[in-house]
Short mmCIF file of C-alpha atoms in Angstrom, two decimals:
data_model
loop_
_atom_site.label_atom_id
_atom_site.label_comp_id
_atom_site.label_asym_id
_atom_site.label_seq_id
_atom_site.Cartn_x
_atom_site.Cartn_y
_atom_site.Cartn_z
CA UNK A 202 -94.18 85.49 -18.97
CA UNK A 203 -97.73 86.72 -18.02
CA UNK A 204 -97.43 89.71 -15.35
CA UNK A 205 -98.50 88.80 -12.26
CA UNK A 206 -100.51 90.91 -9.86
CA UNK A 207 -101.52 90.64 -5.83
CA UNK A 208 -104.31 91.16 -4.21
CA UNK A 209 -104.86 92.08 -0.99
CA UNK A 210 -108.74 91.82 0.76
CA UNK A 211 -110.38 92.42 4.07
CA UNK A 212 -113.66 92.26 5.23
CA UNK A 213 -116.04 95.70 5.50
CA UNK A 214 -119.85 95.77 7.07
CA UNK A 215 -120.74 92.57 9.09
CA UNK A 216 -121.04 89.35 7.92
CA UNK A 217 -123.90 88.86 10.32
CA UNK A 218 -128.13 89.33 10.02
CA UNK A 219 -129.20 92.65 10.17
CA UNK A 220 -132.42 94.22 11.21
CA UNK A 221 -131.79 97.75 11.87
CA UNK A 222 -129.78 100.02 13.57
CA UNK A 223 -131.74 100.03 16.83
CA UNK A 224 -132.52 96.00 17.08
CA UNK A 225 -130.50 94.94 20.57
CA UNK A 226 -128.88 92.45 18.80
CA UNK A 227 -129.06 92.75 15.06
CA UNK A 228 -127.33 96.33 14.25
CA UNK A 229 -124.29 96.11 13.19
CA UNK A 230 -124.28 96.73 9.49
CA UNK A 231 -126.71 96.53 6.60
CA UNK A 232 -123.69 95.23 4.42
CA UNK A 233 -120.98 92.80 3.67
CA UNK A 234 -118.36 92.83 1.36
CA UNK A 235 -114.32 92.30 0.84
CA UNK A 236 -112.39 94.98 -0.48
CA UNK A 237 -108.98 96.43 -0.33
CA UNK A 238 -106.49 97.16 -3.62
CA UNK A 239 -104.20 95.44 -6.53
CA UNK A 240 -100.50 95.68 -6.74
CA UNK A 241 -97.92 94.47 -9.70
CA UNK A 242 -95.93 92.34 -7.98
CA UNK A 243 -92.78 93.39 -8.80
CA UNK A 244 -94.47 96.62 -7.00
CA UNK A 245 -95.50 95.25 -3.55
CA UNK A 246 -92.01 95.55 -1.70
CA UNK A 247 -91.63 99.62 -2.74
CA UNK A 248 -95.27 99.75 -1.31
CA UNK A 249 -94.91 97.82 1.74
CA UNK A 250 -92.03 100.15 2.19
CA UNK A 251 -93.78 103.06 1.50
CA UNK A 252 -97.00 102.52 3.96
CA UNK A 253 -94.59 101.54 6.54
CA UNK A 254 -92.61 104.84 6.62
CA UNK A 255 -96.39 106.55 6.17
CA UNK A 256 -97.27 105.40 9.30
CA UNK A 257 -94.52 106.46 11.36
CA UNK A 258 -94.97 109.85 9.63
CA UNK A 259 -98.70 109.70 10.75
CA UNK A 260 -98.27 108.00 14.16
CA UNK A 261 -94.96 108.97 15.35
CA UNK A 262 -95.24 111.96 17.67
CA UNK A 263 -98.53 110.14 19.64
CA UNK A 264 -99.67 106.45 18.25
CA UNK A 265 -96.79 104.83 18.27
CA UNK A 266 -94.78 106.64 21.58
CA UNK A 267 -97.78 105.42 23.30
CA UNK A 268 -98.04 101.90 21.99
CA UNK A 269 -94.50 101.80 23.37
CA UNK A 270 -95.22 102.73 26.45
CA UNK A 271 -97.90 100.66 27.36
CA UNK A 272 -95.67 97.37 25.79
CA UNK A 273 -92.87 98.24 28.06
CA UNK A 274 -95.40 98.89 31.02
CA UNK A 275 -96.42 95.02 30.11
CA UNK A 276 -92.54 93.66 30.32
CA UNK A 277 -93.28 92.85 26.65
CA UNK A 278 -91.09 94.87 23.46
CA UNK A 279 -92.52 96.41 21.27
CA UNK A 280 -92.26 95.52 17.62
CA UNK A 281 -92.79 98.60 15.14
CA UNK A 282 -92.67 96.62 12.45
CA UNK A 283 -95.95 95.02 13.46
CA UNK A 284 -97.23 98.03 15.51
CA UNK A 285 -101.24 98.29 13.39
CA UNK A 286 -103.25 101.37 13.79
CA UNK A 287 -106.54 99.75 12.61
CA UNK A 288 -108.88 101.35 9.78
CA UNK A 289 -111.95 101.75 12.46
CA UNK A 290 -109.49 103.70 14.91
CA UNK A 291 -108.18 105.74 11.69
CA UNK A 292 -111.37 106.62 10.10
CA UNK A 293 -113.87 107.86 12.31
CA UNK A 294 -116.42 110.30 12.03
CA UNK A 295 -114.75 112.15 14.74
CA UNK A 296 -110.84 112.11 12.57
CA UNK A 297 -112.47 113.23 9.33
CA UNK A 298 -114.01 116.37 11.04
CA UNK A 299 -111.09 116.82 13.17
CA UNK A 300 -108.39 116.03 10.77
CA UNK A 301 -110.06 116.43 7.36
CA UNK A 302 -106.91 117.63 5.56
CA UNK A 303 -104.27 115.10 7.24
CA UNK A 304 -106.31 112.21 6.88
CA UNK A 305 -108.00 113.07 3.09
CA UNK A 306 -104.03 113.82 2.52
CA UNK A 307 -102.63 110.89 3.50
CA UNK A 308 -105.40 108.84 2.03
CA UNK A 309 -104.98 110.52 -1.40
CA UNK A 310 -101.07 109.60 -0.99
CA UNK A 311 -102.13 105.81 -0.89
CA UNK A 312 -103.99 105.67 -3.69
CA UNK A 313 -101.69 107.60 -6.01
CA UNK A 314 -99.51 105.61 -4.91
CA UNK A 315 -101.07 102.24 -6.08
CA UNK A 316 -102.35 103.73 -9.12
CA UNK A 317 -99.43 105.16 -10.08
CA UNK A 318 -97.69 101.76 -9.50
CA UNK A 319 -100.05 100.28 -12.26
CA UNK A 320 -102.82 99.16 -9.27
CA UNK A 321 -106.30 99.62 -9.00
CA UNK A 322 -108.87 100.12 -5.82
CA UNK A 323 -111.20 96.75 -5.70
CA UNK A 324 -114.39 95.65 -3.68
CA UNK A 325 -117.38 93.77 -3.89
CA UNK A 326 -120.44 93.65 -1.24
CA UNK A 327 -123.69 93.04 -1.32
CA UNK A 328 -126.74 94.76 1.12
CA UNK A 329 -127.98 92.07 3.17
CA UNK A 330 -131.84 91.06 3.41
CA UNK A 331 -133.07 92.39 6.51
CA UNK A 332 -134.22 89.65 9.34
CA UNK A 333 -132.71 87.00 10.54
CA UNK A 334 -134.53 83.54 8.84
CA UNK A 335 -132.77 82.10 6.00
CA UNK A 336 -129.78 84.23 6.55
CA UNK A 337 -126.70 82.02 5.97
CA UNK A 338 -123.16 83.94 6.85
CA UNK A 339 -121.53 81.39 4.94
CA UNK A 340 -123.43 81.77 2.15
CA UNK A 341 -122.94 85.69 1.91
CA UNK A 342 -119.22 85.60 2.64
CA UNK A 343 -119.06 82.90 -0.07
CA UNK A 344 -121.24 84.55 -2.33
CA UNK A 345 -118.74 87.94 -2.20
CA UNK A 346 -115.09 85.66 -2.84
CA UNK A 347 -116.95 83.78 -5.91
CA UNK A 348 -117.72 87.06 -7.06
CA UNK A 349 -114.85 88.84 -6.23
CA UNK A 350 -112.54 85.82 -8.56
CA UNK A 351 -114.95 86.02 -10.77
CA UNK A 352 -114.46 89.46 -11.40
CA UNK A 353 -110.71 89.55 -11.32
CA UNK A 354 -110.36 86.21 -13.69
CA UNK A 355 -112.79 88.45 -16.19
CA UNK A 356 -110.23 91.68 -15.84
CA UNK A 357 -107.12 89.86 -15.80
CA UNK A 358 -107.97 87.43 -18.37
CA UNK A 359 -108.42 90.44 -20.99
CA UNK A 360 -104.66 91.45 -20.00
CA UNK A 361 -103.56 87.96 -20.34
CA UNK A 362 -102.05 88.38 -16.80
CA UNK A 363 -102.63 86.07 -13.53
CA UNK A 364 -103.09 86.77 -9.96
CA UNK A 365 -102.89 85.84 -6.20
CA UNK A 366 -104.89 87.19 -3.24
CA UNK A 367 -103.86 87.69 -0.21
CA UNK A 368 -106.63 87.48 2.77
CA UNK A 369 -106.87 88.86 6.59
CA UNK A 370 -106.64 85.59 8.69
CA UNK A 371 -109.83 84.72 9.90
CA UNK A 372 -110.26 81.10 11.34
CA UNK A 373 -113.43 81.10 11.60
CA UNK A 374 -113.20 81.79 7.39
CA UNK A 375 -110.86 78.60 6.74
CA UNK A 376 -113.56 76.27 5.31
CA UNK A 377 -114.83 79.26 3.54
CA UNK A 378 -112.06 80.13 1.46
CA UNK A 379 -111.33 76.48 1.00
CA UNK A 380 -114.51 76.44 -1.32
CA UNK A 381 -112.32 78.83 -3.39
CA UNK A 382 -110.33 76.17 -4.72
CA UNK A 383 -113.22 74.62 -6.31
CA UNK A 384 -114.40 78.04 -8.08
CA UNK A 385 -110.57 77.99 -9.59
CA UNK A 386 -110.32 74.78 -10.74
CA UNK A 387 -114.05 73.17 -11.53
CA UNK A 388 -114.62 76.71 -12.83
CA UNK A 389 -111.65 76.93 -14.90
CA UNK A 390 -110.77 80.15 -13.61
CA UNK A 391 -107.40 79.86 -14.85
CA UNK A 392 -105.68 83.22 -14.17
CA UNK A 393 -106.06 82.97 -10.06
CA UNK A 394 -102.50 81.03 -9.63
CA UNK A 395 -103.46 79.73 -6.11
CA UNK A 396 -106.27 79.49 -3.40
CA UNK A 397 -106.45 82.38 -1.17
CA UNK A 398 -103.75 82.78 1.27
CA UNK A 399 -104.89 83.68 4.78
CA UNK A 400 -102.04 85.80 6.55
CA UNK A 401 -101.97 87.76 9.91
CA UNK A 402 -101.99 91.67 9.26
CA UNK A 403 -99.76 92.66 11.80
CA UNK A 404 -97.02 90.59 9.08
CA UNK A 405 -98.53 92.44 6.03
CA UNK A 406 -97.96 96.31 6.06
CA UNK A 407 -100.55 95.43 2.48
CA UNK A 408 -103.03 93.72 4.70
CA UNK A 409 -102.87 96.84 7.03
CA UNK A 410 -103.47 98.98 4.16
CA UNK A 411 -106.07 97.02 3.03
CA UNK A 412 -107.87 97.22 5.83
CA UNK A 413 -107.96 101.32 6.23
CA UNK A 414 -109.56 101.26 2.45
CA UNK A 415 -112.26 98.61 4.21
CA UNK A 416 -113.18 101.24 6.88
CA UNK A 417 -113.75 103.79 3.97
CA UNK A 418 -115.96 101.16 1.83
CA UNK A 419 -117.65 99.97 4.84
CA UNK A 420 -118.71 103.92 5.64
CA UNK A 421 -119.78 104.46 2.41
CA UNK A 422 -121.71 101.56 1.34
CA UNK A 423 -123.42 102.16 4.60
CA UNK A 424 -125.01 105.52 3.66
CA UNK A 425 -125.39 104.59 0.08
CA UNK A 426 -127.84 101.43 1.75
CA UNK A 427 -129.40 104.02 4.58
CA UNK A 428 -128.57 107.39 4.77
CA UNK A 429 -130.92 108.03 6.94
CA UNK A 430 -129.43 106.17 9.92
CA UNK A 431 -125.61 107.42 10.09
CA UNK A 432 -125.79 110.80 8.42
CA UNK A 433 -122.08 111.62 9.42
CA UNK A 434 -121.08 108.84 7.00
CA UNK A 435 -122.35 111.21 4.11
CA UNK A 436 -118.95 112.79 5.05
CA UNK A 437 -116.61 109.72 3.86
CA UNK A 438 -118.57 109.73 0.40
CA UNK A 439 -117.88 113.60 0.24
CA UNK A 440 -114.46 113.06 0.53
CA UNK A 441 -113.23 109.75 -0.55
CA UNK A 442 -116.20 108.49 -3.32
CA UNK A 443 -114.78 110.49 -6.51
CA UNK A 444 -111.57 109.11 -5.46
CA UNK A 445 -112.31 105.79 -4.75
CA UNK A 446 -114.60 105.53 -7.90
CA UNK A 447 -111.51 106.75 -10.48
CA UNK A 448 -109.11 104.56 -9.13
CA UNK A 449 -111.24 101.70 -8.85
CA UNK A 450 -112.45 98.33 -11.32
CA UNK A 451 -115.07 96.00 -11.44
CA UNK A 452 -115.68 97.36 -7.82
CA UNK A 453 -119.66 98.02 -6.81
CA UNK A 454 -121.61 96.77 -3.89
CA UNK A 455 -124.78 94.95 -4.89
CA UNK A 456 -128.18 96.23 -3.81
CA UNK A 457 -131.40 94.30 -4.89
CA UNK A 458 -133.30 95.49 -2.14
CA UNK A 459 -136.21 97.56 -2.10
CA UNK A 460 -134.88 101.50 -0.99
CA UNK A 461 -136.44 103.06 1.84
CA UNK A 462 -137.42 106.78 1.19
CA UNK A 463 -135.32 109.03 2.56
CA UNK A 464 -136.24 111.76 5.21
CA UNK A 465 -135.46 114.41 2.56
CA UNK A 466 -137.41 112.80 -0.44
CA UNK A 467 -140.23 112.55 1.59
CA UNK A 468 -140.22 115.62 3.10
CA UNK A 469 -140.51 117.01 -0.22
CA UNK A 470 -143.60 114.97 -1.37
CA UNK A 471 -145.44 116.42 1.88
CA UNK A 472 -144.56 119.83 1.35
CA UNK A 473 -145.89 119.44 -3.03
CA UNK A 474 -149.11 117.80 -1.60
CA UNK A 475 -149.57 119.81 0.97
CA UNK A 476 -149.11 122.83 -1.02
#
């Protein structure tokens, strides 16, 4: 029987137009792109396990007392076992220079983890044109899935193994990943078992995980697009971007776009004319 592996995807960057980091409306991100990580999935129960127990090592003396608190303050209980301390909230600029060697730690734990499980890193994203005519969010979230089963039917078709993924819910995304079906079957992808499944992440200790990994892409892919504009980012690639690149596959995010000159580089071509 062909092994069979899971994958588990979340959005990073915005899925929106972009014009730059200072438009009043357009600003959020120069990129889109899913990402997250592969299990075995006679693996995914140990793992769930082990993030779970992670977090309470991570969260336990502040996070979670709080969370609590504020449930119990609200005549509602509180439910550790879907208690989520987002990616964004986790990986700041402000954590990494605060916390470098907890949060590199723990972050070096997870993917060890997966790899040594027999997993892999994965993500796909693509830098968005700037301006907002003839941008289609439909079209660019589409545009990353196809690519993203295309990828995976390539990898896992050379193993002779199959696969499932495993998706944040997102309703406004239903239609979207419906159009997935048709990439499996009129494009005979034939090792993706099943259309996406859509689940809520406060279920999926995975989906959790997946999205921490998302805040890491998101930071990087940002300064790899304009390093210029968040600086600080430069940190997460520092820190995380040897990692991330050895225990990832078939993982890049696509940039077709002119490259604005850097600060630095041209700094340096007005100091050799100048001389």
């Amino acid at each position: 029987m062909p092994q069979l592996y899971i994958v588990y995807l979340d959005e990073f960057g915005h899925v929106g137009p972009y014009i730059s980091n200072d438009d009043p409306h357009h600003n959020t991100h120069p990129v889109f792109g899913l990402g997250g990580f592969v299990l075995p999935a006679e693996k995914v129960r140990s793992f769930s396990s082990f993030f779970f127990k992670l977090k309470q090592y991570l969260f336990g003396s502040y996070d979670i007392p709080e969370a609590r608190k504020k449930s119990e303050e609200n005549g509602k209980n509180f439910q550790l076992s879907t208690w989520e301390k987002k990616g964004s909230k986790q990986y700041s600029v402000t954590n990494l220079r605060n916390y470098k060697k907890e949060l590199t730690s723990s972050t070096n734990r997870i993917i060890n983890r997966i790899t040594k499980d027999g997993g892999f890193l994965f993500y796909v994203g693509e830098a968005k044109k700037t301006g907002v005519e003839n941008h289609d969010p439909q079209r660019v979230y589409t545009s990353s899935l196809k690519e993203i089963i295309k990828r995976l039917d390539d990898e896992f078709k050379a193993q002779d193994a199959q696969f499932l993924i495993f998706m944040d819910d997102h309703e406004t995304r239903t239609h979207i990943v419906k159009n997935a079906i048709y990439e499996m079957h009129q494009q005979q992808k034939f090792q993706l078992v099943e259309a996406p499944v859509q689940v809520d992440s406060q279920l999926y200790q995975t989906i959790q995980c997946a999205d921490w990994f998302c805040s890491i892409y998101g930071k990087i892919s940002y300064f790899d697009v304009e390093p210029d504009i968040k600086p600080d980012y430069e940190l997460f690639k520092r820190y995380f971007g040897d990692r991330i690149a050895n225990a990832q596959k078939r993982s890049n995010v696509r940039n077709s776009l002119p490259r604005k000159a850097s600060k630095s580089s041209l700094d340096k071509l007005s100091e050799k004319f100048n001389n």
